[in-house]
């Protein structure tokens, strides 16, 4: 059945499908590039091509049909019978006419009210723009928001909004820390949209539920307002966020709903989590979100530049709050000052013990995975453990009321650091709940990163009834080597019906040596339809030598729709030498979305010396979203002598957000002796805003001993803000004996948020037998949150015989969610008296206070 359910659309789609079958050698990438060169009024993307050829949508513009026919028909394989252009256009007109008739018929049914409100009727504060502080002289006489001060990112944001106003669907993600002005920038930008545009802010009954339930009803000329977009994309059940991301992607490519503008905001740490590619062989929990967000980020600086401040101070009729912020904000943090941040942080720092305990408990609940609305009962149960014995004895009976009154009191006219949640509608939860101020949460995440919560926190967590949140809390405990706490939470999640907790619970039981209990758990989960449990059972069967049983279990999982199990079956047949079956299974896995299967097929074709087949498979992988495949395609074109084609592929990949192809091409030409060609490729990338190829070129010149060239390229890349290039400059200066210059470059990188240059410098000092210098720079990097540097400090302390200090540093790293330091320490102690302890830590983890746990800690389900 075609997308419209109409005969005319069916004939059009059948003709398109026939044309596509005859032109498989022409990739979607080639089509989009050719369309871009012809400057079609309606842009063509890989997703739209997939929708048209997949019978999901009829192209809105006949010019698109003309382009596809005129480009593809001459390239069709033998046996294809071309149609006249007039025939194609008539098929398209009939499909369009029938689709419109279908819509008109549908329009006779009751029309649901449009989602959203006219932008002019919206309220910035309701859209979660932070209300500004009050002026001591003017009190409440001033408007809620001061006049807006434009900065360089506003011009870029305006270009995106302008494209939407011209009829193109767009998404922009404003990325910055709390209270940097992200939401206000988005609000000001949408004011430029023409009359008739609506703004929809999905928040009730919960943000993900609201967006998921009504996204299909979004009409053209609608702004979808996703403030704190992580709440929509990082969900307690990971599949929910992925479905939402996929639905937004579809909405943005749906010609029938064009234009739509998605305005999202996000903290940098959540951006990094959602866009980071998975490690090879590991799950990819955010693939849809990563594709949705790729190339949409617009950084919002956390401070005003000197120029910004000068222009602000020179303005006439300046809002008194802006004048106050310009005069007193620290280091140009004007937006934070306006949002009352200094007062919020001061309130947190000077809070009485019970109020501070309440806020610390809220911070820990948020950083371990609870949603923004925290039930009073949870806070009331968790907070007492944050007080010492004397403080608790001095706490009055109504301690919660007094403490929450302190945290909720406004600061200079803005809400306090922890405030009661007031529902906006009857759809929102009515049970007492509290919300933590964004900036206090962000600061608390940083300041409490090395603190493991007390026992009352975990007792409160065990009372949760949402299995997905329980699983998330268990995962956080496991990441900190508190395997006993993790197992308790996983068990409760499983008892409440979670299938996603069965896998990590079973693995922890296996590690503890309780394989029988793990097997029973996997079997129960498999009986409930959990294919991941079947895969775990298959792995265990393999480990005990029952390979036929493993095959059967993988087959059962694959038959239930588990594409990973299908891939495992293919790999096992390949290992057994049954290439025919392996190829068939890999192809099935690829058709179900397993991109690695395409690479495996390419490897098989390469062994058969089928170069064209290899290239076709990598093109297919690239078209399906594997941007890393572009690097292979570019290299293949380069080896075939098609230098222009190789560069075109690399530049296209770069514009899709993947720079590996352009870096690879730079290295290939440099190593082939074409130094001029390598530099031209690197500078082409630089013109597109990417300096990584220039950095790669600098590294190769360094390897070749051309230090002057290397330093020049590193510095040129660094001028674009590339902190990775500063690492190269740090290394060159240190090796040249310019220790002060090396330190300056490393600290410049640190100021840009990258501590790796300091860590590199510490390693160089260590290699030069300067342990004091190494410790100095490792410590500086560790204080900036570099966990690799923290592990290095633990190692150096152990080598120096400072065993207690080494353990304290390793424990700090574990409390921050990194187990590397503890693993390194365990390995170092295996040749002395710590063998049993090291094995116990690996199997059973740590107690709450950081001591090695015992097996009994993992057997306690309550």
Coordinates of N, CA and C in Angstrom, one line a residue, residues 465-630:
X465 N 9.2 3.4 41.9 CA 8.3 2.4 41.3 C 8.4 2.4 39.7
X466 N 9.2 3.4 39.2 CA 9.4 3.4 37.7 C 10.6 2.5 37.4
X467 N 10.4 1.4 36.7 CA 11.5 0.4 36.5 C 12.6 1.0 35.6
X468 N 12.3 1.9 34.7 CA 13.3 2.5 33.9 C 14.2 3.5 34.7
X469 N 13.6 4.2 35.6 CA 14.4 5.1 36.5 C 15.3 4.2 37.4
X470 N 14.7 3.1 37.9 CA 15.5 2.2 38.8 C 16.7 1.6 38.0
X471 N 16.5 1.3 36.8 CA 17.6 0.7 36.0 C 18.6 1.8 35.8
X472 N 18.2 3.0 35.6 CA 19.2 4.1 35.4 C 20.0 4.4 36.6
X473 N 19.3 4.4 37.8 CA 20.1 4.5 39.0 C 21.0 3.3 39.2
X474 N 20.6 2.1 38.9 CA 21.4 1.0 39.0 C 22.7 1.1 38.1
X475 N 22.5 1.6 36.9 CA 23.6 1.8 36.0 C 24.6 2.8 36.6
X476 N 24.1 3.9 37.2 CA 25.0 4.9 37.8 C 25.8 4.3 39.0
X477 N 25.1 3.4 39.8 CA 25.8 2.7 40.9 C 26.9 1.8 40.3
X478 N 26.5 1.1 39.3 CA 27.5 0.1 38.7 C 28.7 0.9 38.1
X479 N 28.5 2.0 37.5 CA 29.6 2.8 36.9 C 30.6 3.2 38.0
X480 N 30.1 3.3 39.2 CA 30.9 3.7 40.4 C 31.4 2.5 41.2
X481 N 31.3 1.3 40.6 CA 31.7 0.1 41.2 C 31.0 -0.3 42.5
X482 N 29.8 0.3 42.7 CA 28.9 -0.2 43.8 C 28.0 -1.2 43.3
X483 N 28.6 -2.4 43.1 CA 27.8 -3.5 42.4 C 26.6 -4.0 43.3
X484 N 26.8 -3.9 44.6 CA 25.7 -4.4 45.5 C 24.5 -3.5 45.3
X485 N 24.7 -2.2 45.3 CA 23.6 -1.2 45.1 C 23.0 -1.4 43.7
X486 N 23.8 -1.6 42.7 CA 23.3 -1.8 41.4 C 22.4 -3.0 41.3
X487 N 22.9 -4.1 41.9 CA 22.1 -5.4 41.8 C 20.8 -5.2 42.5
X488 N 20.8 -4.5 43.7 CA 19.5 -4.3 44.4 C 18.5 -3.6 43.5
X489 N 19.0 -2.5 42.9 CA 18.1 -1.7 42.0 C 17.7 -2.4 40.8
X490 N 18.6 -3.2 40.2 CA 18.2 -4.0 39.0 C 17.2 -5.0 39.3
X491 N 17.3 -5.7 40.5 CA 16.3 -6.7 40.9 C 15.0 -6.0 41.1
X492 N 14.9 -4.9 41.7 CA 13.6 -4.2 41.9 C 13.0 -3.8 40.5
X493 N 13.9 -3.3 39.6 CA 13.4 -3.0 38.3 C 12.8 -4.2 37.6
X494 N 13.5 -5.3 37.7 CA 13.0 -6.6 37.1 C 11.7 -7.0 37.7
X495 N 11.7 -6.9 39.0 CA 10.4 -7.3 39.7 C 9.2 -6.5 39.3
X496 N 9.5 -5.2 38.9 CA 8.5 -4.3 38.5 C 8.2 -4.4 37.0
X497 N 8.8 -5.4 36.3 CA 8.5 -5.7 34.9 C 9.5 -5.2 33.9
X498 N 10.7 -4.7 34.3 CA 11.7 -4.2 33.4 C 12.3 -5.4 32.7
X499 N 12.5 -5.3 31.4 CA 13.3 -6.3 30.7 C 14.7 -5.7 30.4
X500 N 14.8 -4.4 30.3 CA 16.1 -3.8 30.0 C 17.1 -3.9 31.2
X501 N 16.6 -4.2 32.4 CA 17.5 -4.4 33.6 C 18.0 -5.8 33.7
X502 N 17.4 -6.7 33.0 CA 17.8 -8.1 33.1 C 19.2 -8.3 32.6
X503 N 19.6 -7.7 31.5 CA 20.9 -7.8 30.9 C 22.0 -7.4 31.9
X504 N 22.0 -6.1 32.4 CA 23.1 -5.7 33.3 C 23.0 -6.5 34.6
X505 N 21.8 -6.9 35.1 CA 21.8 -7.7 36.3 C 22.4 -9.1 36.1
X506 N 22.1 -9.7 35.0 CA 22.6 -11.0 34.8 C 24.2 -10.9 34.6
X507 N 24.7 -9.9 34.0 CA 26.1 -9.7 33.8 C 26.8 -9.6 35.2
X508 N 26.2 -8.8 36.1 CA 26.8 -8.6 37.4 C 26.8 -10.0 38.2
X509 N 25.7 -10.7 38.0 CA 25.7 -12.0 38.7 C 26.7 -13.0 38.1
X510 N 26.9 -12.9 36.8 CA 28.0 -13.7 36.2 C 29.3 -13.4 36.7
X511 N 29.6 -12.1 36.7 CA 30.9 -11.6 37.2 C 31.2 -12.0 38.6
X512 N 30.1 -12.1 39.4 CA 30.2 -12.5 40.8 C 30.3 -14.0 41.0
X513 N 30.2 -14.8 39.9 CA 30.4 -16.2 39.9 C 29.1 -17.0 40.0
X514 N 27.9 -16.2 40.1 CA 26.6 -16.9 40.3 C 26.0 -17.1 38.9
X515 N 26.6 -18.0 38.1 CA 26.1 -18.3 36.8 C 24.7 -19.0 36.7
X516 N 24.5 -19.8 37.7 CA 23.2 -20.4 37.8 C 22.0 -19.4 37.9
X517 N 22.2 -18.5 38.8 CA 21.2 -17.5 39.0 C 21.1 -16.6 37.8
X518 N 22.2 -16.3 37.2 CA 22.2 -15.5 35.9 C 21.4 -16.2 34.8
X519 N 21.7 -17.5 34.7 CA 21.0 -18.3 33.7 C 19.5 -18.3 33.9
X520 N 19.1 -18.5 35.2 CA 17.7 -18.5 35.5 C 17.0 -17.2 35.2
X521 N 17.7 -16.1 35.5 CA 17.2 -14.8 35.2 C 17.1 -14.6 33.7
X522 N 18.1 -14.9 32.9 CA 18.0 -14.8 31.4 C 16.9 -15.6 30.9
X523 N 16.7 -16.8 31.4 CA 15.6 -17.7 30.9 C 14.2 -17.1 31.2
X524 N 14.1 -16.5 32.3 CA 12.8 -15.9 32.6 C 12.5 -14.7 31.7
X525 N 13.6 -13.9 31.5 CA 13.4 -12.7 30.6 C 13.2 -13.2 29.2
X526 N 13.8 -14.3 28.7 CA 13.6 -14.8 27.4 C 12.2 -15.2 27.2
X527 N 11.6 -15.9 28.2 CA 10.3 -16.3 28.1 C 9.3 -15.2 28.0
X528 N 9.7 -14.0 28.5 CA 8.9 -12.8 28.4 C 9.1 -12.0 27.1
X529 N 9.9 -12.6 26.2 CA 10.1 -12.0 24.9 C 11.4 -11.1 24.8
X530 N 12.3 -11.2 25.8 CA 13.5 -10.4 25.8 C 14.6 -11.1 24.9
X531 N 14.8 -10.6 23.7 CA 15.8 -11.2 22.8 C 17.2 -11.0 23.3
X532 N 17.5 -9.9 24.0 CA 18.8 -9.7 24.5 C 19.2 -10.8 25.5
X533 N 18.2 -11.3 26.3 CA 18.4 -12.4 27.2 C 18.8 -13.7 26.4
X534 N 18.1 -13.9 25.3 CA 18.4 -15.0 24.4 C 19.9 -14.9 24.0
X535 N 20.3 -13.7 23.6 CA 21.7 -13.6 23.2 C 22.7 -13.9 24.3
X536 N 22.3 -13.5 25.5 CA 23.2 -13.8 26.7 C 23.2 -15.3 26.9
X537 N 22.1 -16.0 26.8 CA 22.1 -17.4 26.9 C 23.0 -18.1 25.9
X538 N 22.9 -17.5 24.6 CA 23.7 -18.0 23.5 C 25.2 -17.9 23.8
X539 N 25.6 -16.7 24.4 CA 27.0 -16.5 24.7 C 27.4 -17.5 25.8
X540 N 26.6 -17.7 26.8 CA 27.0 -18.6 27.8 C 27.1 -20.0 27.3
X541 N 26.2 -20.4 26.4 CA 26.3 -21.7 25.7 C 27.6 -21.9 25.0
X542 N 28.0 -20.9 24.3 CA 29.3 -20.9 23.5 C 30.4 -21.1 24.5
X543 N 30.4 -20.4 25.6 CA 31.5 -20.4 26.6 C 31.6 -21.8 27.2
X544 N 30.6 -22.6 27.3 CA 30.7 -23.9 27.8 C 30.8 -25.0 26.7
X545 N 31.0 -24.5 25.5 CA 31.3 -25.4 24.4 C 30.1 -25.9 23.6
X546 N 28.9 -25.5 24.0 CA 27.6 -25.9 23.3 C 27.3 -25.0 22.1
X547 N 28.1 -25.2 21.0 CA 28.0 -24.3 19.9 C 26.7 -24.5 19.1
X548 N 26.2 -25.7 19.1 CA 24.9 -25.9 18.4 C 23.8 -25.3 19.2
X549 N 23.9 -25.4 20.5 CA 22.9 -24.7 21.3 C 22.9 -23.2 21.2
X550 N 24.1 -22.7 21.1 CA 24.3 -21.2 20.9 C 23.6 -20.8 19.5
X551 N 23.9 -21.6 18.5 CA 23.3 -21.3 17.2 C 21.8 -21.2 17.3
X552 N 21.2 -22.2 18.0 CA 19.7 -22.3 18.1 C 19.2 -21.0 18.9
X553 N 19.9 -20.6 19.9 CA 19.4 -19.5 20.7 C 19.6 -18.2 19.9
X554 N 20.7 -18.0 19.1 CA 20.8 -16.8 18.3 C 19.7 -16.8 17.2
X555 N 19.4 -18.0 16.7 CA 18.3 -18.1 15.7 C 17.0 -17.7 16.3
X556 N 16.7 -18.2 17.5 CA 15.4 -17.8 18.1 C 15.3 -16.3 18.3
X557 N 16.5 -15.7 18.7 CA 16.5 -14.2 18.9 C 16.3 -13.5 17.6
X558 N 17.0 -14.0 16.6 CA 16.8 -13.4 15.2 C 15.4 -13.5 14.7
X559 N 14.8 -14.6 14.9 CA 13.4 -14.8 14.5 C 12.4 -13.9 15.2
X560 N 12.8 -13.4 16.4 CA 12.0 -12.5 17.1 C 12.2 -11.0 16.6
X561 N 13.1 -10.8 15.7 CA 13.4 -9.5 15.1 C 14.6 -8.8 15.7
X562 N 15.5 -9.6 16.4 CA 16.7 -9.0 16.9 C 17.8 -9.0 15.9
X563 N 18.1 -7.8 15.3 CA 19.0 -7.7 14.2 C 20.5 -8.0 14.7
X564 N 20.8 -7.8 15.9 CA 22.1 -8.1 16.4 C 22.3 -9.6 16.4
X565 N 21.3 -10.3 16.8 CA 21.4 -11.8 16.8 C 21.6 -12.3 15.4
X566 N 20.9 -11.6 14.5 CA 21.0 -12.0 13.1 C 22.5 -11.8 12.6
X567 N 23.0 -10.7 13.0 CA 24.4 -10.4 12.7 C 25.4 -11.5 13.3
X568 N 25.1 -11.9 14.5 CA 25.9 -12.9 15.1 C 25.8 -14.2 14.3
X569 N 24.6 -14.6 13.9 CA 24.5 -15.8 13.1 C 25.3 -15.7 11.8
X570 N 25.2 -14.6 11.2 CA 26.0 -14.4 9.9 C 27.5 -14.5 10.2
X571 N 28.0 -13.9 11.3 CA 29.4 -14.0 11.6 C 29.8 -15.5 11.9
X572 N 28.9 -16.2 12.6 CA 29.3 -17.6 13.0 C 29.3 -18.5 11.7
X573 N 28.4 -18.2 10.7 CA 28.5 -19.0 9.5 C 29.7 -18.6 8.7
X574 N 30.1 -17.3 8.7 CA 31.3 -17.0 8.0 C 32.5 -17.7 8.7
X575 N 32.6 -17.7 10.0 CA 33.7 -18.3 10.7 C 33.7 -19.8 10.4
X576 N 32.5 -20.4 10.1 CA 32.5 -21.9 9.8 C 32.8 -22.1 8.4
X577 N 33.0 -21.1 7.6 CA 33.3 -21.3 6.2 C 32.1 -21.3 5.3
X578 N 30.9 -21.2 5.8 CA 29.7 -21.2 5.0 C 29.4 -19.8 4.5
X579 N 30.2 -19.3 3.5 CA 30.0 -18.0 3.0 C 28.7 -17.6 2.4
X580 N 28.1 -18.6 1.7 CA 26.8 -18.3 1.0 C 25.8 -18.0 2.0
X581 N 25.7 -18.8 3.1 CA 24.7 -18.5 4.1 C 25.0 -17.2 4.9
X582 N 26.3 -17.0 5.1 CA 26.8 -15.8 5.8 C 26.4 -14.5 5.1
X583 N 26.6 -14.5 3.7 CA 26.3 -13.4 2.9 C 24.8 -13.1 3.0
X584 N 24.0 -14.2 2.9 CA 22.5 -14.0 3.0 C 22.1 -13.4 4.3
X585 N 22.7 -13.9 5.4 CA 22.3 -13.4 6.7 C 22.8 -11.9 6.9
X586 N 24.0 -11.6 6.4 CA 24.5 -10.3 6.6 C 23.6 -9.3 5.8
X587 N 23.2 -9.7 4.6 CA 22.3 -8.9 3.8 C 21.0 -8.6 4.5
X588 N 20.4 -9.7 5.2 CA 19.2 -9.5 5.9 C 19.4 -8.5 7.1
X589 N 20.5 -8.7 7.8 CA 20.8 -7.8 8.9 C 21.0 -6.4 8.4
X590 N 21.6 -6.2 7.3 CA 21.8 -4.8 6.7 C 20.5 -4.2 6.3
X591 N 19.6 -5.0 5.7 CA 18.3 -4.5 5.3 C 17.4 -4.1 6.5
X592 N 17.8 -4.7 7.7 CA 17.1 -4.3 8.9 C 17.8 -3.2 9.7
X593 N 18.8 -2.6 9.1 CA 19.4 -1.4 9.7 C 20.7 -1.6 10.4
X594 N 21.3 -2.9 10.3 CA 22.6 -3.1 11.0 C 23.7 -2.7 10.0
X595 N 24.3 -1.5 10.2 CA 25.2 -0.9 9.3 C 26.6 -1.7 9.2
X596 N 27.0 -2.3 10.4 CA 28.2 -3.1 10.4 C 28.1 -4.3 9.5
X597 N 26.9 -4.8 9.2 CA 26.8 -5.9 8.3 C 27.2 -5.5 6.9
X598 N 26.9 -4.3 6.5 CA 27.4 -3.9 5.2 C 28.9 -3.9 5.1
X599 N 29.6 -3.5 6.2 CA 31.0 -3.5 6.2 C 31.5 -4.9 6.1
X600 N 30.9 -5.9 6.8 CA 31.3 -7.3 6.7 C 31.1 -7.8 5.3
X601 N 30.0 -7.4 4.7 CA 29.8 -7.9 3.3 C 30.9 -7.3 2.4
X602 N 31.3 -6.0 2.7 CA 32.3 -5.4 1.9 C 33.7 -6.2 2.0
X603 N 33.9 -6.6 3.2 CA 35.2 -7.4 3.5 C 35.2 -8.7 2.7
X604 N 34.0 -9.3 2.6 CA 33.9 -10.6 1.8 C 34.1 -10.3 0.4
X605 N 33.5 -9.2 -0.1 CA 33.7 -8.8 -1.5 C 35.1 -8.5 -1.8
X606 N 35.8 -7.9 -0.9 CA 37.2 -7.5 -1.1 C 38.1 -8.7 -1.2
X607 N 37.8 -9.8 -0.4 CA 38.6 -11.0 -0.5 C 38.4 -11.6 -1.8
X608 N 37.2 -11.4 -2.4 CA 36.9 -12.0 -3.8 C 37.4 -11.0 -4.9
X609 N 38.1 -10.0 -4.5 CA 38.7 -9.0 -5.5 C 37.6 -8.3 -6.3
X610 N 36.4 -8.1 -5.7 CA 35.3 -7.4 -6.3 C 35.3 -6.0 -5.9
X611 N 36.1 -5.2 -6.5 CA 36.3 -3.8 -6.1 C 35.0 -3.0 -6.3
X612 N 34.3 -3.2 -7.4 CA 33.1 -2.5 -7.6 C 32.0 -2.9 -6.6
X613 N 32.0 -4.1 -6.2 CA 31.1 -4.6 -5.2 C 31.4 -3.9 -3.8
X614 N 32.7 -3.8 -3.5 CA 33.1 -3.2 -2.2 C 32.6 -1.8 -2.2
X615 N 32.9 -1.0 -3.3 CA 32.5 0.4 -3.4 C 31.0 0.6 -3.3
X616 N 30.2 -0.3 -3.9 CA 28.8 -0.2 -3.9 C 28.3 -0.4 -2.5
X617 N 28.9 -1.3 -1.7 CA 28.4 -1.6 -0.3 C 28.7 -0.4 0.6
X618 N 29.9 0.2 0.4 CA 30.2 1.4 1.2 C 29.4 2.6 0.8
X619 N 29.0 2.7 -0.4 CA 28.1 3.7 -0.8 C 26.7 3.5 -0.1
X620 N 26.3 2.3 -0.1 CA 25.0 2.0 0.5 C 25.1 2.3 2.0
X621 N 26.2 2.0 2.6 CA 26.4 2.3 4.1 C 26.3 3.8 4.3
X622 N 27.0 4.5 3.4 CA 27.0 6.0 3.6 C 25.6 6.6 3.4
X623 N 24.8 6.1 2.4 CA 23.5 6.5 2.2 C 22.6 6.3 3.4
X624 N 22.9 5.2 4.1 CA 22.0 4.8 5.2 C 22.4 5.4 6.5
X625 N 23.4 6.3 6.5 CA 23.8 7.1 7.7 C 25.1 6.8 8.3
X626 N 25.9 5.8 7.7 CA 27.2 5.5 8.2 C 28.2 6.5 7.6
X627 N 28.3 7.6 8.3 CA 29.2 8.7 7.7 C 30.6 8.3 7.6
X628 N 31.1 7.3 8.5 CA 32.4 6.9 8.5 C 32.7 6.2 7.1
X629 N 31.7 5.7 6.5 CA 31.9 5.0 5.2 C 32.5 5.9 4.1
X630 N 32.2 7.2 4.3 CA 32.7 8.2 3.3 C 34.2 8.2 3.2

